[in-house]
Short mmCIF file of C-alpha atoms and ligand atoms in Angstrom, two decimals:
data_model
loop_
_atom_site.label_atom_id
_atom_site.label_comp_id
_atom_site.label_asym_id
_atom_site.label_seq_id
_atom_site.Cartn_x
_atom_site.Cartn_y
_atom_site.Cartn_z
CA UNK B 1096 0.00 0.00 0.00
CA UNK B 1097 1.01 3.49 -1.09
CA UNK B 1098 0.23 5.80 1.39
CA UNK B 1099 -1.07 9.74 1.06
CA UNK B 1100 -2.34 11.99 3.82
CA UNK B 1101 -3.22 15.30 5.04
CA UNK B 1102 -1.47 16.63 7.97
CA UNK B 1103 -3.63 18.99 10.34
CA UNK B 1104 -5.01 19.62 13.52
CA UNK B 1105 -8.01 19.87 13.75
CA UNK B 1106 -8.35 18.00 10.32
CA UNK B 1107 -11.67 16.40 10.80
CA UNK B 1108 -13.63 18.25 8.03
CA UNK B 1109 -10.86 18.49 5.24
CA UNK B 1110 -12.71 17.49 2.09
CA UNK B 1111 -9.05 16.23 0.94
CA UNK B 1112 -9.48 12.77 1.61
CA UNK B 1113 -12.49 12.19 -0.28
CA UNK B 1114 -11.29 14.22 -3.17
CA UNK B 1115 -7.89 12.25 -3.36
CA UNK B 1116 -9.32 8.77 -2.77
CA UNK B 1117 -11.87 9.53 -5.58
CA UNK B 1118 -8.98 10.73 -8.07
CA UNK B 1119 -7.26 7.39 -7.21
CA UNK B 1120 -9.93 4.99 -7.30
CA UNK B 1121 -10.78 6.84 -10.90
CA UNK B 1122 -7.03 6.02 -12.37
CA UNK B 1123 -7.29 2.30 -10.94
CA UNK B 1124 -4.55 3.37 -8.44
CA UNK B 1125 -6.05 0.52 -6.25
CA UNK B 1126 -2.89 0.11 -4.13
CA UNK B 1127 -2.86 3.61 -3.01
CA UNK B 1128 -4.68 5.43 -0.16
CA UNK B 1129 -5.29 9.11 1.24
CA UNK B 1130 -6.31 9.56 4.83
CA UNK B 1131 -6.20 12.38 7.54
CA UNK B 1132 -3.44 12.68 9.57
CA UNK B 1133 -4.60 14.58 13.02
CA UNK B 1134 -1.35 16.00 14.38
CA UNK B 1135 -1.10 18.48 17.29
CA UNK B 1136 1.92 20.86 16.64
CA UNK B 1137 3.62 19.22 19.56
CA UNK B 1138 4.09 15.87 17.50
CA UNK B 1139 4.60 17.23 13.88
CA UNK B 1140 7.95 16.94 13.80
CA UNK B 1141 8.41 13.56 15.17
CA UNK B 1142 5.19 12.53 13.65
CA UNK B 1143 6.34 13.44 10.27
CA UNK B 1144 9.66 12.22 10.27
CA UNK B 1145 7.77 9.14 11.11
CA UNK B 1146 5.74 8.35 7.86
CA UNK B 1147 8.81 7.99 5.24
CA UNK B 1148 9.19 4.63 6.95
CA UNK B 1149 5.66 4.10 7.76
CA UNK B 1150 4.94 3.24 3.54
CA UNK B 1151 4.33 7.29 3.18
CA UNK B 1152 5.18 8.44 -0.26
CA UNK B 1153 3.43 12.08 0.69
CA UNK B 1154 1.45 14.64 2.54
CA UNK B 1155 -0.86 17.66 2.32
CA UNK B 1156 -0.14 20.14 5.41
CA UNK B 1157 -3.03 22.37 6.69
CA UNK B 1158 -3.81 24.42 9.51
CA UNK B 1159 -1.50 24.99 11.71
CA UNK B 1160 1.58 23.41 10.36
CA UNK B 1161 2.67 25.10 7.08
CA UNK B 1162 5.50 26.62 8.43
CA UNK B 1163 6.63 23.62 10.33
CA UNK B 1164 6.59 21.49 7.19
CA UNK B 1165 8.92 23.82 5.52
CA UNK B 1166 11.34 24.25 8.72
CA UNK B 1167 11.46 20.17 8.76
CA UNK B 1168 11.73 19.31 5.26
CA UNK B 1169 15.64 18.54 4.02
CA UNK B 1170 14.92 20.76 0.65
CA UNK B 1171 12.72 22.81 -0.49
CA UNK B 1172 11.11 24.30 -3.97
CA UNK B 1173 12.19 28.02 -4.34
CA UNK B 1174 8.77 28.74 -4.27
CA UNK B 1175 8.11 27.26 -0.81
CA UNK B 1176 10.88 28.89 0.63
CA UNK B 1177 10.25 32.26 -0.78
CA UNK B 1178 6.41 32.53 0.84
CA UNK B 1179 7.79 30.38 3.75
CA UNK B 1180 5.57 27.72 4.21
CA UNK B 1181 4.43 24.31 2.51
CA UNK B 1182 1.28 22.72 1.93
CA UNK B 1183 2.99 19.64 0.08
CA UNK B 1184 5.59 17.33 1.30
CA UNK B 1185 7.34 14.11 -0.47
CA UNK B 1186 9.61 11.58 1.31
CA UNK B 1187 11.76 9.87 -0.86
CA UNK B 1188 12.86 5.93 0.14
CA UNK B 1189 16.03 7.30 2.43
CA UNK B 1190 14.03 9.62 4.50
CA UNK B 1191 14.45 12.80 2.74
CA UNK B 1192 11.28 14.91 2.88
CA UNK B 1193 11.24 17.89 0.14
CA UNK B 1194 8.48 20.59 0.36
CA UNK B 1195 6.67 22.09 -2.24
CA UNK B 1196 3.67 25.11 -2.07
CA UNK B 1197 0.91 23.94 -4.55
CA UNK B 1198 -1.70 26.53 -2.83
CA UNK B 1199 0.43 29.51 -5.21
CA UNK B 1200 0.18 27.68 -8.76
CA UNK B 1201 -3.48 26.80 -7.59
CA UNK B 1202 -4.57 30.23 -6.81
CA UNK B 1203 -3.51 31.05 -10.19
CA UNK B 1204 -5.03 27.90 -12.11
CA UNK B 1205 -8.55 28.23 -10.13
CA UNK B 1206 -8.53 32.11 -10.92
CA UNK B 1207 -8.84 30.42 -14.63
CA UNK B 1208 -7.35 33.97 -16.35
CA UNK B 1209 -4.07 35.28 -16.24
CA UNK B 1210 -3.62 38.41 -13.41
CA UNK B 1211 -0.74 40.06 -15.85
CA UNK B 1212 -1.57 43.77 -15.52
CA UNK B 1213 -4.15 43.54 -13.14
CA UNK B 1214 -4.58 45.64 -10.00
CA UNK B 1215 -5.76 43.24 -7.04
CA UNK B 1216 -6.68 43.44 -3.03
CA UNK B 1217 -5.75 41.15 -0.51
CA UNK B 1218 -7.61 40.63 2.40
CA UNK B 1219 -5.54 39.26 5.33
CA UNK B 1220 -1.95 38.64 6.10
CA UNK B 1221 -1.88 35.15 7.02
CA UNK B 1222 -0.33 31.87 5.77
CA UNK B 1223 -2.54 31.58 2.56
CA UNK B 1224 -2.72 35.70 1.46
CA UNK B 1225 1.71 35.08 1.68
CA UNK B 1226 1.28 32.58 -1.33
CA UNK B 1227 -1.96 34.42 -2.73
CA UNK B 1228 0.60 37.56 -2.71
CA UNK B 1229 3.68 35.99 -3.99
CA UNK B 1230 1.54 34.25 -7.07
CA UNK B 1231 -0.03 37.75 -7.73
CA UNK B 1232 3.46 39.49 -7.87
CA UNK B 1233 4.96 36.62 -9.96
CA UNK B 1234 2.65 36.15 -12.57
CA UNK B 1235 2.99 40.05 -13.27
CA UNK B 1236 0.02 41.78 -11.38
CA UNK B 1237 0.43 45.63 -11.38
CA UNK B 1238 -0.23 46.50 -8.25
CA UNK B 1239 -1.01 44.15 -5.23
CA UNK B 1240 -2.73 46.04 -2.14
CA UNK B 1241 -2.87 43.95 1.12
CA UNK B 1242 -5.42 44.75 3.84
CA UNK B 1243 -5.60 43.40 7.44
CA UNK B 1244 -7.57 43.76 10.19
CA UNK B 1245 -3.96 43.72 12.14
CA UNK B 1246 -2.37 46.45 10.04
CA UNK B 1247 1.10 45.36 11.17
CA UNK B 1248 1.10 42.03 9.94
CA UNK B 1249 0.07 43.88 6.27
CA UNK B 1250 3.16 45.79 6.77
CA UNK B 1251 5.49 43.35 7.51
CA UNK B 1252 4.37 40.91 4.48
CA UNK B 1253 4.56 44.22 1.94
CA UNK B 1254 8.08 44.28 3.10
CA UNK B 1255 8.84 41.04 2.96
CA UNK B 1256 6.89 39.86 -0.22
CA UNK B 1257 5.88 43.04 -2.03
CA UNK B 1258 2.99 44.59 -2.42
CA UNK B 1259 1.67 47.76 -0.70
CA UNK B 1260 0.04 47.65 3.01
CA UNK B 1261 -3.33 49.61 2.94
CA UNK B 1262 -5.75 50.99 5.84
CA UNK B 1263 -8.66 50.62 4.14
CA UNK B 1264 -9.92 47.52 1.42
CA UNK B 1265 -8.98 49.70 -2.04
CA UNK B 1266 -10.67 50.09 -5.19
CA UNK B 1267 -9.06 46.85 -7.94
CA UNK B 1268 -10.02 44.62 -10.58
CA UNK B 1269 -9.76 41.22 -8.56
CA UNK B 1270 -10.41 40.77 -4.66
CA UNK B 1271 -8.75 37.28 -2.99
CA UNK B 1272 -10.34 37.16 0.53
CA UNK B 1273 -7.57 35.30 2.45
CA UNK B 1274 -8.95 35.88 6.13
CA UNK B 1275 -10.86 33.04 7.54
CA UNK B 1276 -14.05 35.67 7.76
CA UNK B 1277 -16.66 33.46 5.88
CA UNK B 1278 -15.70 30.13 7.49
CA UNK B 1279 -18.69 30.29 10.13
CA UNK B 1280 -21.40 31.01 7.84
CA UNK B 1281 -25.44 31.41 8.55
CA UNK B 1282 -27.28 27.96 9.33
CA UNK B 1283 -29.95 29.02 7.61
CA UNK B 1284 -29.29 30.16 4.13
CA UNK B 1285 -31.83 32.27 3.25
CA UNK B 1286 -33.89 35.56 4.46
CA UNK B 1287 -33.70 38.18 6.59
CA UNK B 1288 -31.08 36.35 9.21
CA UNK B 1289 -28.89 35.99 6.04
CA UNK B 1290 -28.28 39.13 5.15
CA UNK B 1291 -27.54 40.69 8.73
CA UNK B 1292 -25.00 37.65 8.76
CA UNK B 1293 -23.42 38.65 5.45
CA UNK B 1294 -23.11 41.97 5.99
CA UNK B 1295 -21.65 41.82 9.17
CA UNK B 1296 -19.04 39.89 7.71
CA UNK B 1297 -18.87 41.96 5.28
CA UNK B 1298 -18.56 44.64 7.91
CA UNK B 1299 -15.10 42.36 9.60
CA UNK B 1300 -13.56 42.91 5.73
CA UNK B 1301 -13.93 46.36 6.32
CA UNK B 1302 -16.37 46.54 2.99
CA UNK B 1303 -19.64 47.02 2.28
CA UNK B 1304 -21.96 44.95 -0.07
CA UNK B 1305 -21.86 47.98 -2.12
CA UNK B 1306 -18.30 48.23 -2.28
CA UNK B 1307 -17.80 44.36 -3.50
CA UNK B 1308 -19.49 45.53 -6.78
CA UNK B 1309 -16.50 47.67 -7.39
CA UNK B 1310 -14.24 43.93 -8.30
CA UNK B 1311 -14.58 42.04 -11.94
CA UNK B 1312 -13.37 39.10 -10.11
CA UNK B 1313 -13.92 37.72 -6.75
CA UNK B 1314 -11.92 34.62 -5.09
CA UNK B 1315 -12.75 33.36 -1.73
CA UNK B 1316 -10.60 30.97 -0.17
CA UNK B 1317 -12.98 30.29 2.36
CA UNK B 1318 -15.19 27.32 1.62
CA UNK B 1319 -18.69 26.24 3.02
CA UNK B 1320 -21.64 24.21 2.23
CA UNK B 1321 -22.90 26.86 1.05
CA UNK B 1322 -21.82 30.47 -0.99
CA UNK B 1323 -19.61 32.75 1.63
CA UNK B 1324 -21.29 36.08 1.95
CA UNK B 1325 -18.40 37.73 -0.03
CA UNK B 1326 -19.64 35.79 -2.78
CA UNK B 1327 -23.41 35.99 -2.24
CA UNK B 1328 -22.16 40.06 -2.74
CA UNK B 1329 -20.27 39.52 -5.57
CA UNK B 1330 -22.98 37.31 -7.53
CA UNK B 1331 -25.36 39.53 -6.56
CA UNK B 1332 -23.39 42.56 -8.66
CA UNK B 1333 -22.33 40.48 -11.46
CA UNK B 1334 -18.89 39.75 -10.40
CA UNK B 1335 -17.48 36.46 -11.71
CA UNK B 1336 -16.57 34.57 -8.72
CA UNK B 1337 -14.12 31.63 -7.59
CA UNK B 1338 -14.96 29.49 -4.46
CA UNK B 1339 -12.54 28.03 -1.56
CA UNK B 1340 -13.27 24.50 -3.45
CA UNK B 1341 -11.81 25.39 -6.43
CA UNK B 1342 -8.92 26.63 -5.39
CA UNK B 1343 -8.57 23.35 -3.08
CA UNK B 1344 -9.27 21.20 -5.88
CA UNK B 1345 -6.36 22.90 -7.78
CA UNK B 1346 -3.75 22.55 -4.97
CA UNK B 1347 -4.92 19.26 -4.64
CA UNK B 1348 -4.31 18.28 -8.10
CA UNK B 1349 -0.66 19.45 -8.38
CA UNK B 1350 0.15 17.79 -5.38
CA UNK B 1351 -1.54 14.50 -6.68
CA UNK B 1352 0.60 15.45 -10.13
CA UNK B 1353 3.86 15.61 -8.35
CA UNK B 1354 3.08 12.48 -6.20
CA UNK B 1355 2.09 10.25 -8.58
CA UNK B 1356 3.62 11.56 -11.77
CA UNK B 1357 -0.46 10.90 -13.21
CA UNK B 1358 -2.22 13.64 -14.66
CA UNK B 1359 -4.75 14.71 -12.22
CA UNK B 1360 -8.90 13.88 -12.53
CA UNK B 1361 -9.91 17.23 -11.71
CA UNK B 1362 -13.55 16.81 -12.82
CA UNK B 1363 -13.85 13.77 -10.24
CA UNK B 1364 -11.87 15.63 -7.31
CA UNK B 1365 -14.19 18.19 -7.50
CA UNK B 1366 -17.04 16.88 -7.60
CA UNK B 1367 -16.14 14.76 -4.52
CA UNK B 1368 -14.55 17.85 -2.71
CA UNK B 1369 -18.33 18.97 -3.38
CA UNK B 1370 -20.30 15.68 -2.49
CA UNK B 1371 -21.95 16.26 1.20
CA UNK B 1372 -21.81 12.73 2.26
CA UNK B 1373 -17.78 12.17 2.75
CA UNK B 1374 -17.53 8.35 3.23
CA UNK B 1375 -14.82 7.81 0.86
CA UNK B 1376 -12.55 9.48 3.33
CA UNK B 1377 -10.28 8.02 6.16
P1 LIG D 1485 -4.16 32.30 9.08
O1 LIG D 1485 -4.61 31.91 10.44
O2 LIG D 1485 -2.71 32.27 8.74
O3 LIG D 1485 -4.67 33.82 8.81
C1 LIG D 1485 -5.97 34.23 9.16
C2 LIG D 1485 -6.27 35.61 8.59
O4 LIG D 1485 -7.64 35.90 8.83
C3 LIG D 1485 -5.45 36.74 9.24
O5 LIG D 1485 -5.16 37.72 8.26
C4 LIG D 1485 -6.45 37.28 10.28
O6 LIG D 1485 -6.23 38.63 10.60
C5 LIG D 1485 -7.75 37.14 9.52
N1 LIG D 1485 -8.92 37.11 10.40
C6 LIG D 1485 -9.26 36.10 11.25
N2 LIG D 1485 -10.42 36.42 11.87
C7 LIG D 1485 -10.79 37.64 11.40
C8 LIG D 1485 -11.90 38.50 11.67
N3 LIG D 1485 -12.86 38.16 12.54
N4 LIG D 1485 -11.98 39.66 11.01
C9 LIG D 1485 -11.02 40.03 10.11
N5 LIG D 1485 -9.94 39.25 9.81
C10 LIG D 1485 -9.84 38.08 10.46
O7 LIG D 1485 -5.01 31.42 8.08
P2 LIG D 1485 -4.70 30.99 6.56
O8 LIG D 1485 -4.13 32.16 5.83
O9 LIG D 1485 -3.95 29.72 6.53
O10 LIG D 1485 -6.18 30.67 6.03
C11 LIG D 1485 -7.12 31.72 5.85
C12 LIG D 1485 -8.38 31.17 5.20
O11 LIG D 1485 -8.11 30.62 3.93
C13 LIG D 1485 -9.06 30.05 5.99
O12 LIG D 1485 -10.43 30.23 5.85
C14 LIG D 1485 -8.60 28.81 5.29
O13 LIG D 1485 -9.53 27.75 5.47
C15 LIG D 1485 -8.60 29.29 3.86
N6 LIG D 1485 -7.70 28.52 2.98
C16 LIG D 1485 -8.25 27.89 1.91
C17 LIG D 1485 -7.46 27.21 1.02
C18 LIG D 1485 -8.10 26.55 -0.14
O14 LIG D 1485 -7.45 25.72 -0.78
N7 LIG D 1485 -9.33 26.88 -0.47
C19 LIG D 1485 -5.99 27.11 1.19
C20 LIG D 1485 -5.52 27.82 2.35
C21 LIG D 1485 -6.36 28.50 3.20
P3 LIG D 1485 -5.28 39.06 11.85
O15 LIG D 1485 -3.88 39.07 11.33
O16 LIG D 1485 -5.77 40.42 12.22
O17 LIG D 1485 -5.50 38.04 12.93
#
């Protein structure tokens, strides 16, 4: 057996598993098998270091550990170390582990248009807005403004990555929400309790449903059941819009590519990163 995983904690409700196992099952890769990998920070290290010999040919890092996984690994893509954290890691027969960011390249391939020459906001500072950034700058955008609710942190990734900190959300052609603002969204998804819940997380963005009109193109990296409230405003004013699940289905098929050499089955990881009933997972 050929083992794949996703390294997180919590990990529980990554959709990763299912969309993995469903990609394998589709190429006949019946000797292969994705499952979660719940690892407090305390045990990452050790833990990881741990599944080269454990029949591990790979792993997907989320929440909290992206930065660990780069720290640990022996080498590193120049694009991994340059944002400074790692979503994908490979461990090669002697041990070696090599990390690789996929969430970059899949930013760009889920925004399905090239950002050459466009003018784009951030929104947040953290982990994924460092690759959102660094793919903006290096596929040409003109400008890249970064806005945080902790200005400092907007600051310090200008100066380290590029870009220019703002106060306020700005005025551009595309908006990436990078925040996790849109992860707890309303249970009931319709009516009056709807839209006080969208716009008052609209209202954490620092935006107004008004404003979101402003953007051709929205991304939100945030996924849910069902549309974020960024992109219930967006819709609503025309925008064309990318989801949190299609830029996790495009990660997740450059990591399958680089693990498995296969050319990814994107049509049948998404629609399992989509499915509600997640029994193919582990
Ligand atoms: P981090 O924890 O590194 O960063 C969180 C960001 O959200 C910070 O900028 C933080 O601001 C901001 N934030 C948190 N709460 C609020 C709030 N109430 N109001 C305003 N801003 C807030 O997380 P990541 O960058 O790793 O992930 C961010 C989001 O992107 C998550 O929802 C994650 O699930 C999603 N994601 C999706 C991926 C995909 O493939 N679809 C890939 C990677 C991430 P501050 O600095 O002020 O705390």
């Amino acid at each position: 057996m050929t083992r794949l995983g996703v390294l997180g904690w919590p990990v529980a409700h990554s959709r990763s598993p299912a969309m993995h196992n469903a990609a394998l099952a589709a190429l006949g890769m019946s000797g292969w098998r994705y499952q979660r990998l719940p690892v407090p920070p305390h045990l990452f290290t050790e833990t990881t270091r741990g599944l080269a010999g454990s029949g591990f040919l790979g792993a997907n890092v989320t929440i909290p550990h992206k930065q660990a996984a780069l720290a640990l690994a022996d080498q590193a893509s120049p694009a991994a170390r340059e944002i400074g954290a790692a979503n994908t890691l490979t461990f090669a027969p002697d041990g070696t582990i090599t990390a690789e960011n996929t969430d970059a390249p899949g930013l760009i391939e889920a925004l399905g248009r090239s950002p050459c020459g466009m003018r784009a906001l951030v929104l947040g500072a953290g982990g994924s807005a460092r690759a959102v950034v660094w793919a903006l700058l290096g596929e040409g955008a003109r400008e890249v403004s970064i806005w945080n609710r902790t200005h400092a942190r907007a600051q310090a990734l200008a100066r380290e990555l590029g870009g220019r900190a703002v106060v306020k959300p700005e005025p551009a052609e595309l908006l990436v929400n990078c925040t996790s603002v849109g992860l707890e969204g309303p249970t009931e998804p319709s009516g009056v309790e709807r839209s006080a819940t969208d716009a008052g997380a609209l209202n954490q963005l620092g935006m107004t449903f008004d404003q979101i009109g402003e953007f051709a193109d929205v991304v939100d990296l945030a996924y849910q059941s069902q549309p974020t409230s960024l992109l219930v405003a967006a819709s609503a004013q025309g925008a064309r819009t990318v989801d949190g699940l299609e830029v996790l289905v495009a990660q997740g098929a450059l990591s399958f590519e680089l693990w498995t050499g296969r050319s990814a089955p994107r049509e049948v990881m998404a629609a399992a990163a989509r499915a509600k009933d997640d029994d193919t997972g582990l």
